Short mmCIF file of C-alpha atoms in Angstrom, two decimals:
data_model
loop_
_atom_site.label_atom_id
_atom_site.label_comp_id
_atom_site.label_asym_id
_atom_site.label_seq_id
_atom_site.Cartn_x
_atom_site.Cartn_y
_atom_site.Cartn_z
CA MET D 27 -14.32 -5.47 -15.39
CA GLU D 28 -11.07 -6.21 -13.79
CA ARG D 29 -10.18 -5.36 -10.49
CA VAL D 30 -6.14 -5.61 -10.28
CA GLN D 31 -5.48 -3.18 -6.74
CA THR D 32 -4.77 -5.54 -4.10
CA PRO D 33 -3.43 -4.61 -0.40
CA LEU D 34 0.42 -4.25 -0.75
CA ALA D 35 1.04 -6.24 2.67
CA GLY D 36 -2.24 -8.52 2.86
CA SER D 37 0.03 -11.40 2.88
CA VAL D 38 3.24 -9.88 4.81
CA PRO D 39 2.86 -10.52 8.78
CA GLY D 40 3.58 -7.46 10.71
CA THR D 41 1.97 -4.70 8.86
CA THR D 42 0.44 -3.27 12.13
CA PHE D 43 1.38 -2.61 16.01
CA GLY D 44 -0.91 -5.11 17.80
CA SER D 45 -0.44 -3.36 20.97
CA ALA D 46 0.74 -0.36 22.64
CA ALA D 47 3.60 -2.15 24.57
CA ASP D 48 4.96 -3.38 20.97
CA ARG D 49 5.40 0.59 20.24
CA THR D 50 8.03 0.90 23.16
CA ALA D 51 10.39 -1.43 22.04
CA SER D 52 11.61 0.64 19.36
CA GLN D 53 14.52 -0.72 17.59
CA GLU D 54 13.57 -4.39 17.45
CA SER D 55 9.75 -3.62 16.78
CA PHE D 56 11.33 -1.39 13.77
CA ALA D 57 13.78 -3.96 12.37
CA GLU D 58 10.86 -6.43 12.30
CA LEU D 59 8.82 -3.81 10.28
CA LEU D 60 11.40 -2.94 8.59
CA ALA D 61 12.43 -6.65 7.63
CA ALA D 62 9.12 -7.58 6.80
CA HIS D 63 8.24 -4.64 4.11
CA TRP D 64 11.85 -5.00 2.93
CA GLN D 65 11.38 -6.29 -0.65
CA HIS D 66 8.14 -3.70 -1.44
CA ALA D 67 10.32 -1.27 -0.09
CA TYR D 68 13.20 -1.95 -2.35
CA ARG D 69 10.97 -2.52 -5.42
CA PHE D 70 9.22 1.20 -4.93
CA ALA D 71 12.89 2.73 -4.47
CA TYR D 72 14.12 0.74 -7.54
CA TYR D 73 11.33 1.94 -9.59
CA LEU D 74 11.56 5.91 -8.33
CA THR D 75 15.32 5.78 -9.30
CA GLY D 76 16.05 3.20 -11.69
CA ASN D 77 19.29 1.39 -10.86
CA ALA D 78 20.19 -0.35 -7.83
CA HIS D 79 22.50 1.91 -6.63
CA ASP D 80 20.28 5.03 -5.91
CA SER D 81 17.54 2.72 -4.81
CA GLU D 82 19.52 0.99 -1.95
CA ASP D 83 21.10 4.57 -1.16
CA LEU D 84 17.16 5.89 -1.34
CA LEU D 85 15.94 3.49 0.93
CA GLN D 86 18.90 3.50 3.49
CA GLN D 87 18.16 7.38 3.88
CA ALA D 88 14.20 6.47 4.34
CA ALA D 89 14.71 4.02 7.16
CA GLU D 90 16.85 6.02 8.98
CA GLU D 91 14.68 9.04 8.70
CA ALA D 92 11.77 6.31 9.04
CA PHE D 93 13.68 5.09 12.21
CA ARG D 94 14.18 8.71 14.04
CA ALA D 95 10.56 9.43 13.67
CA PHE D 96 9.68 6.13 14.76
CA HIS D 97 8.11 7.61 18.05
CA ARG D 98 5.46 9.23 15.56
CA PHE D 99 4.42 6.16 13.76
CA GLN D 100 0.87 5.42 14.61
CA PRO D 101 -0.09 2.06 15.98
CA GLY D 102 -2.97 0.39 13.72
CA THR D 103 -1.64 2.16 10.82
CA ARG D 104 0.29 0.66 7.84
CA PHE D 105 4.02 0.57 8.10
CA ASP D 106 4.64 0.06 4.34
CA ARG D 107 2.29 2.86 3.52
CA TRP D 108 4.29 5.07 5.98
CA LEU D 109 7.67 4.03 4.97
CA PHE D 110 6.84 4.74 1.38
CA ARG D 111 5.60 8.25 2.10
CA ILE D 112 9.11 8.83 4.02
CA MET D 113 11.15 7.83 0.92
CA HIS D 114 8.64 9.46 -1.59
CA ASN D 115 9.57 12.43 0.12
CA SER D 116 13.24 11.72 0.28
CA PHE D 117 13.10 11.14 -3.50
CA VAL D 118 11.83 14.50 -4.39
CA ASP D 119 14.14 16.14 -2.05
CA ARG D 120 16.88 14.62 -4.10
CA LEU D 121 15.20 15.59 -7.27
CA ARG D 122 15.05 19.23 -6.26
CA ARG D 123 18.78 19.11 -5.18
CA GLU D 124 19.99 17.35 -8.24
CA ARG D 125 17.82 20.27 -10.22
CA ARG D 126 19.32 22.90 -8.33
CA ARG D 127 22.82 21.40 -9.11
CA LYS D 128 21.55 21.37 -13.02
CA ILE D 129 23.18 17.83 -13.06
CA PHE D 130 20.12 16.43 -14.75
CA SER D 131 16.55 16.41 -14.70
CA LEU D 132 14.68 13.34 -15.26
CA ASP D 133 11.93 15.56 -16.52
CA ASP D 134 13.66 16.25 -19.30
CA VAL D 135 13.67 12.75 -20.28
CA SER D 136 11.84 12.14 -23.58
CA GLY D 137 10.54 9.12 -24.53
CA ALA D 138 12.00 9.02 -27.84
CA ALA D 139 14.99 7.32 -26.14
CA VAL D 140 12.97 4.54 -24.62
CA MET D 141 12.70 2.47 -27.70
CA ASP D 142 15.37 0.78 -29.63
CA PRO D 143 13.64 1.54 -33.28
CA ALA D 144 15.99 -1.99 -34.49
CA ALA D 145 14.28 -4.11 -31.94
CA GLY D 146 10.85 -5.40 -32.80
CA PRO D 147 8.29 -7.17 -30.62
CA SER D 148 9.25 -10.16 -32.52
CA GLU D 149 12.66 -9.96 -31.47
CA VAL D 150 11.59 -9.84 -27.97
CA ALA D 151 12.24 -13.15 -25.92
CA GLU D 152 10.42 -14.22 -23.11
CA GLY D 153 11.50 -11.99 -20.14
CA ALA D 154 13.17 -9.72 -22.33
CA LEU D 155 10.43 -7.38 -22.25
CA ASP D 156 11.79 -6.11 -18.85
CA GLY D 157 14.14 -3.64 -20.44
CA PRO D 158 11.81 -1.71 -22.49
CA VAL D 159 9.04 -1.40 -19.74
CA LEU D 160 11.61 -0.35 -17.08
CA ARG D 161 13.35 2.23 -19.40
CA ALA D 162 9.75 3.71 -20.33
CA LEU D 163 9.15 3.92 -16.66
CA ARG D 164 12.23 5.83 -16.00
CA ALA D 165 11.31 7.94 -18.98
CA LEU D 166 7.76 9.48 -17.13
CA PRO D 167 7.94 12.62 -15.38
CA PRO D 168 8.87 11.61 -11.42
CA ASP D 169 5.12 12.30 -10.08
CA ALA D 170 4.06 9.94 -12.76
CA ARG D 171 6.67 7.07 -12.32
CA ALA D 172 5.64 7.27 -8.57
CA VAL D 173 1.87 6.79 -9.19
CA VAL D 174 2.82 3.88 -11.69
CA ALA D 175 4.91 2.49 -9.67
CA LEU D 176 2.40 2.29 -6.72
CA VAL D 177 -0.71 1.14 -8.36
CA ASP D 178 0.36 -0.61 -11.47
CA LEU D 179 3.57 -2.14 -10.36
CA GLN D 180 2.91 -2.34 -6.19
CA GLY D 181 -0.65 -2.96 -6.69
CA LEU D 182 -1.68 -0.44 -4.34
CA PRO D 183 -5.37 1.20 -4.51
CA TYR D 184 -5.64 4.67 -5.23
CA ASP D 185 -6.21 6.01 -1.92
CA ALA D 186 -3.18 4.41 -0.43
CA ALA D 187 -1.30 6.19 -3.34
CA ALA D 188 -2.92 9.34 -2.70
CA GLU D 189 -2.01 9.12 1.24
CA ILE D 190 1.63 8.05 0.18
CA LEU D 191 2.01 10.80 -2.52
CA ARG D 192 -0.25 13.33 -0.18
CA CYS D 193 -2.32 14.42 -3.33
CA PRO D 194 -6.40 14.21 -3.63
CA ILE D 195 -7.43 10.56 -5.31
CA GLY D 196 -8.03 12.78 -8.36
CA THR D 197 -4.66 13.57 -8.78
CA VAL D 198 -3.56 10.14 -8.53
CA ARG D 199 -6.41 9.14 -11.14
CA SER D 200 -5.39 11.68 -13.62
CA ARG D 201 -1.59 11.32 -13.11
CA LEU D 202 -2.34 7.39 -14.09
CA HIS D 203 -4.40 8.02 -17.10
CA ARG D 204 -1.44 10.20 -18.32
CA ALA D 205 1.37 8.39 -17.46
CA ARG D 206 -0.30 5.12 -19.07
CA LEU D 207 -1.11 6.98 -22.26
CA ALA D 208 2.61 8.13 -22.53
CA LEU D 209 3.79 4.51 -22.06
CA ARG D 210 1.20 3.44 -24.73
CA GLU D 211 3.14 5.36 -27.49
CA TRP D 212 6.59 4.57 -25.97
CA LEU D 213 5.53 0.70 -25.74
CA ARG D 214 3.37 0.85 -29.31
CA PRO D 215 5.07 -2.07 -30.76
CA TYR D 216 4.54 -4.01 -27.88
CA VAL D 217 0.93 -3.05 -27.00
CA ASP D 218 0.49 -3.96 -30.83
CA ALA D 219 2.14 -7.30 -30.34
CA LEU D 220 0.14 -8.27 -27.07
CA GLN D 221 -3.23 -7.18 -28.25
CA GLN D 222 -2.48 -9.24 -31.74
CA GLY D 223 -1.46 -12.04 -29.49
CA ASP D 224 2.03 -12.33 -30.56
CA LEU D 225 3.61 -11.79 -27.00
CA MET P 20 -16.65 14.11 -26.71
CA HIS P 21 -14.58 11.03 -25.63
CA LEU P 22 -13.73 9.58 -22.36
CA SER P 23 -10.55 10.78 -20.51
CA HIS P 24 -9.09 9.40 -17.01
CA GLU P 25 -12.16 7.82 -16.59
CA LEU P 26 -11.33 5.15 -18.97
CA THR P 27 -8.01 4.73 -16.41
CA ALA P 28 -10.41 4.52 -13.50
CA TYR P 29 -12.94 1.96 -15.24
CA LEU P 30 -10.14 -0.23 -16.21
CA ASP P 31 -9.09 -0.45 -12.28
CA GLY P 32 -12.69 -0.72 -11.17
CA THR P 33 -12.65 2.27 -8.90
CA LEU P 34 -15.53 4.05 -10.14
CA THR P 35 -18.86 3.73 -8.40
CA ALA P 36 -21.56 1.59 -10.00
CA GLU P 37 -23.22 4.71 -11.49
CA GLU P 38 -20.48 5.99 -12.98
CA ALA P 39 -19.26 2.74 -14.23
CA SER P 40 -22.58 2.41 -16.19
CA VAL P 41 -22.35 5.91 -18.10
CA VAL P 42 -18.62 5.04 -19.00
CA ALA P 43 -20.01 1.11 -20.42
CA ALA P 44 -22.49 2.98 -22.23
CA HIS P 45 -20.42 5.52 -23.77
CA LEU P 46 -17.97 2.72 -24.72
CA ALA P 47 -21.08 0.65 -26.56
CA GLU P 48 -20.89 3.68 -28.82
CA CYS P 49 -17.37 5.09 -28.88
CA THR P 50 -15.07 3.01 -30.91
CA GLU P 51 -12.28 5.27 -30.49
CA CYS P 52 -12.70 5.21 -26.76
CA ARG P 53 -12.92 1.17 -26.63
CA THR P 54 -9.48 1.17 -28.50
CA THR P 55 -8.03 3.63 -25.89
CA LEU P 56 -9.50 1.27 -23.05
CA ASP P 57 -7.76 -1.95 -24.65
CA ASP P 58 -4.60 -0.16 -25.10
CA LEU P 59 -4.71 1.12 -21.72
CA ARG P 60 -5.18 -2.92 -20.69
CA ALA P 61 -2.38 -3.69 -22.69
CA VAL P 62 -0.34 -0.92 -21.22
CA ARG P 63 -1.34 -2.33 -17.63
CA SER P 64 -0.27 -6.05 -18.80
CA LEU P 65 2.97 -4.91 -20.15
CA LEU P 66 3.76 -3.15 -16.45
CA HIS P 67 2.51 -6.57 -15.08
CA THR P 68 5.74 -8.05 -16.86
CA ALA P 69 8.28 -5.87 -15.20
CA PRO P 70 10.99 -7.86 -13.42
CA PRO P 71 10.76 -8.71 -9.66
CA ILE P 72 13.32 -6.61 -8.69
CA ARG P 73 15.41 -7.83 -5.42
CA PRO P 74 17.38 -6.03 -3.09
CA HIS P 75 21.26 -7.12 -2.39
CA PRO P 76 21.17 -9.83 -0.07
CA ALA P 77 23.46 -7.69 2.49
CA ALA P 78 21.62 -4.52 2.03
CA LEU P 79 19.05 -5.02 4.98
CA SER P 80 21.79 -5.98 7.52
CA ARG P 81 23.49 -2.97 6.38
CA THR P 82 20.61 -0.56 7.03
CA LEU P 83 20.11 -2.25 10.64
CA ALA P 84 23.70 -1.91 11.26
CA ARG P 85 23.51 1.96 10.30
CA ILE P 86 20.17 2.20 12.55
CA ALA P 87 21.81 1.09 15.45
CA MET P 88 24.58 3.72 14.97
CA VAL P 89 21.89 6.59 14.91
CA GLU P 90 20.65 4.79 17.90
CA THR P 91 23.99 4.48 19.68
CA ARG P 92 24.36 8.41 18.38
CA GLN P 93 20.67 9.71 20.47
CA THR P 94 21.23 7.76 23.52
CA VAL P 95 24.14 9.88 24.47
CA PRO P 96 23.13 11.74 27.54
CA GLN P 97 22.87 15.60 26.80
CA TRP P 98 24.41 16.32 29.94
CA LEU P 99 27.53 14.31 29.10
CA ILE P 100 27.46 16.26 25.89
CA ALA P 101 27.62 19.63 27.88
CA VAL P 102 30.00 18.27 30.12
CA ALA P 103 32.49 17.12 27.31
CA THR P 104 31.60 20.70 25.61
CA MET P 105 33.00 22.34 28.39
CA ALA P 106 35.75 20.42 29.35
CA VAL P 107 36.86 21.01 25.29
CA GLY P 108 36.48 25.05 26.15
CA ILE P 109 38.54 25.06 29.34
CA ALA P 110 41.01 22.87 27.37
CA LEU P 111 41.36 25.46 24.72
CA LEU P 112 41.60 28.63 27.38
CA LEU P 113 44.47 26.95 28.69
CA GLN P 114 46.15 26.66 25.33
CA LEU P 115 46.00 29.98 24.51
CA ARG P 116 47.21 31.35 27.64
CA VAL P 117 50.70 33.15 26.62
CA PRO P 118 53.20 34.40 29.24
CA THR P 119 53.94 37.83 28.98
CA ALA P 120 57.56 38.75 27.23
CA PRO P 121 60.54 39.75 29.10
CA ARG P 122 60.54 43.82 29.88
CA GLN P 123 64.32 43.54 30.12
CA SER P 124 66.13 43.77 26.55
CA ASN P 125 69.10 41.68 27.43
CA ARG P 126 70.39 38.42 26.00
CA VAL P 127 69.80 36.63 29.65
CA SER P 128 65.63 37.64 30.39
CA ALA P 129 65.68 36.90 26.60
CA LEU P 130 67.31 33.02 27.47
CA TRP P 131 65.18 32.65 30.24
CA TYR P 132 62.36 33.73 28.38
CA PHE P 133 62.76 31.24 25.63
CA GLN P 134 63.22 28.57 28.09
CA GLN P 135 59.81 29.12 29.52
CA GLN P 136 58.40 29.10 26.25
CA ALA P 137 59.78 25.67 25.58
CA GLU P 138 58.61 24.23 28.25
CA PHE P 139 55.53 25.78 27.99
CA ALA P 140 55.28 24.31 24.30
CA ALA P 141 56.44 20.76 25.52
CA VAL P 142 52.99 20.81 27.50
CA HIS P 143 50.80 22.56 25.25
CA PRO P 144 51.83 21.57 21.97
CA MET P 145 49.19 23.34 20.17
CA ALA P 146 50.13 26.69 21.35
CA ASP P 147 53.12 26.51 18.78
CA VAL P 148 51.20 29.01 16.16
CA THR P 149 50.34 31.21 19.00
CA LEU P 150 53.85 31.75 20.37
CA THR P 151 55.30 32.07 16.70
CA SER P 152 52.83 34.74 16.08
CA TYR P 153 53.29 36.39 19.60
CA LEU P 154 56.75 36.58 19.33
CA SER P 155 57.35 37.76 15.68
CA SER P 156 55.12 41.14 16.84
CA ALA P 157 56.24 41.37 20.24
CA LEU P 158 59.94 40.56 20.94
CA PRO P 159 62.33 43.43 20.51
CA TYR P 160 65.01 43.35 18.11
CA GLU P 161 67.42 44.09 20.63
CA THR P 162 66.96 40.99 22.46
CA PHE P 163 69.60 39.60 20.28
CA PRO P 164 72.04 41.59 19.18
CA GLU P 165 73.75 39.42 16.94
CA TRP P 166 71.04 39.12 14.90
CA PRO P 167 70.91 42.36 12.63
CA ALA P 168 74.63 41.82 12.08
CA ALA P 169 73.93 37.88 11.30
CA GLN P 170 71.81 39.50 8.61
CA LYS P 171 73.98 42.05 7.23
CA THR P 172 76.80 39.62 6.67
CA ARG P 173 74.23 37.61 4.17
#
């Protein structure tokens, strides 16, 4: 049996506050924490939004909201998870606004558009697999995409994902399972190639 | 009866020992669930090939600069905002003050009136619109005896 979940910030310094005095130095402390978790936060934003422009915009908004609410941050808790939760809330709000405007809905995107039928697994050069995987990720519904991003791509355990997404662990597990089954179908040629040792 | 999300949890090692042994016993007898488990493992491996996404080098500094502006906005004292609001209100009241129109309808008093308005407008530029509106409605036509004649000749 494999275990892949590792704490997100285990190797990142400044994950938690050491003392109450640190808490009062708001901007400097916040800047340090944000810088320490910047890469992870950006990656999560990118997996949620699917492009660089929107991910930077989302992270900017989340960082500002987190800074305004920084006085409510609990010392001794994980800053990265707190920031991720704020960012996910912002992302869900954006989706709702976009749905109201009827511009587009990520839920309407089907997996049929994920794969390029002309490109077989044998044509996939090393590193070029990123495209199909990210396209398949974007084709998932937002809630499933968030779970895959947190658990499979960021390496967070189920309980952390549940805390960030404000849902029970059982929901994380079932969403993750459905998402992986959908990805299996959309990435079928690559799954088969991987199992046959061609990748 | 096949397994569902237990397979994902089993793959990720999040089941209890008791639950995991039940799943393992099922997998020993069910080819279809074993195939699904292998597929899920392959999907997970493919996801791990996702590229290391990196932000723009200047993105962090831009965000910190925006946050510094947020803090600057937040540090403006409430009393200063109240005083500024009151000052703006008083200024607006002064701008809207309009002198009363002359009661005498002769040319001299009308010229005096416009002179007063011109001086007032020079000091209070925002009153122009108010003055125009006021004059068009309140000023009697006989203030300008030549005006109707000029209109007739047109």
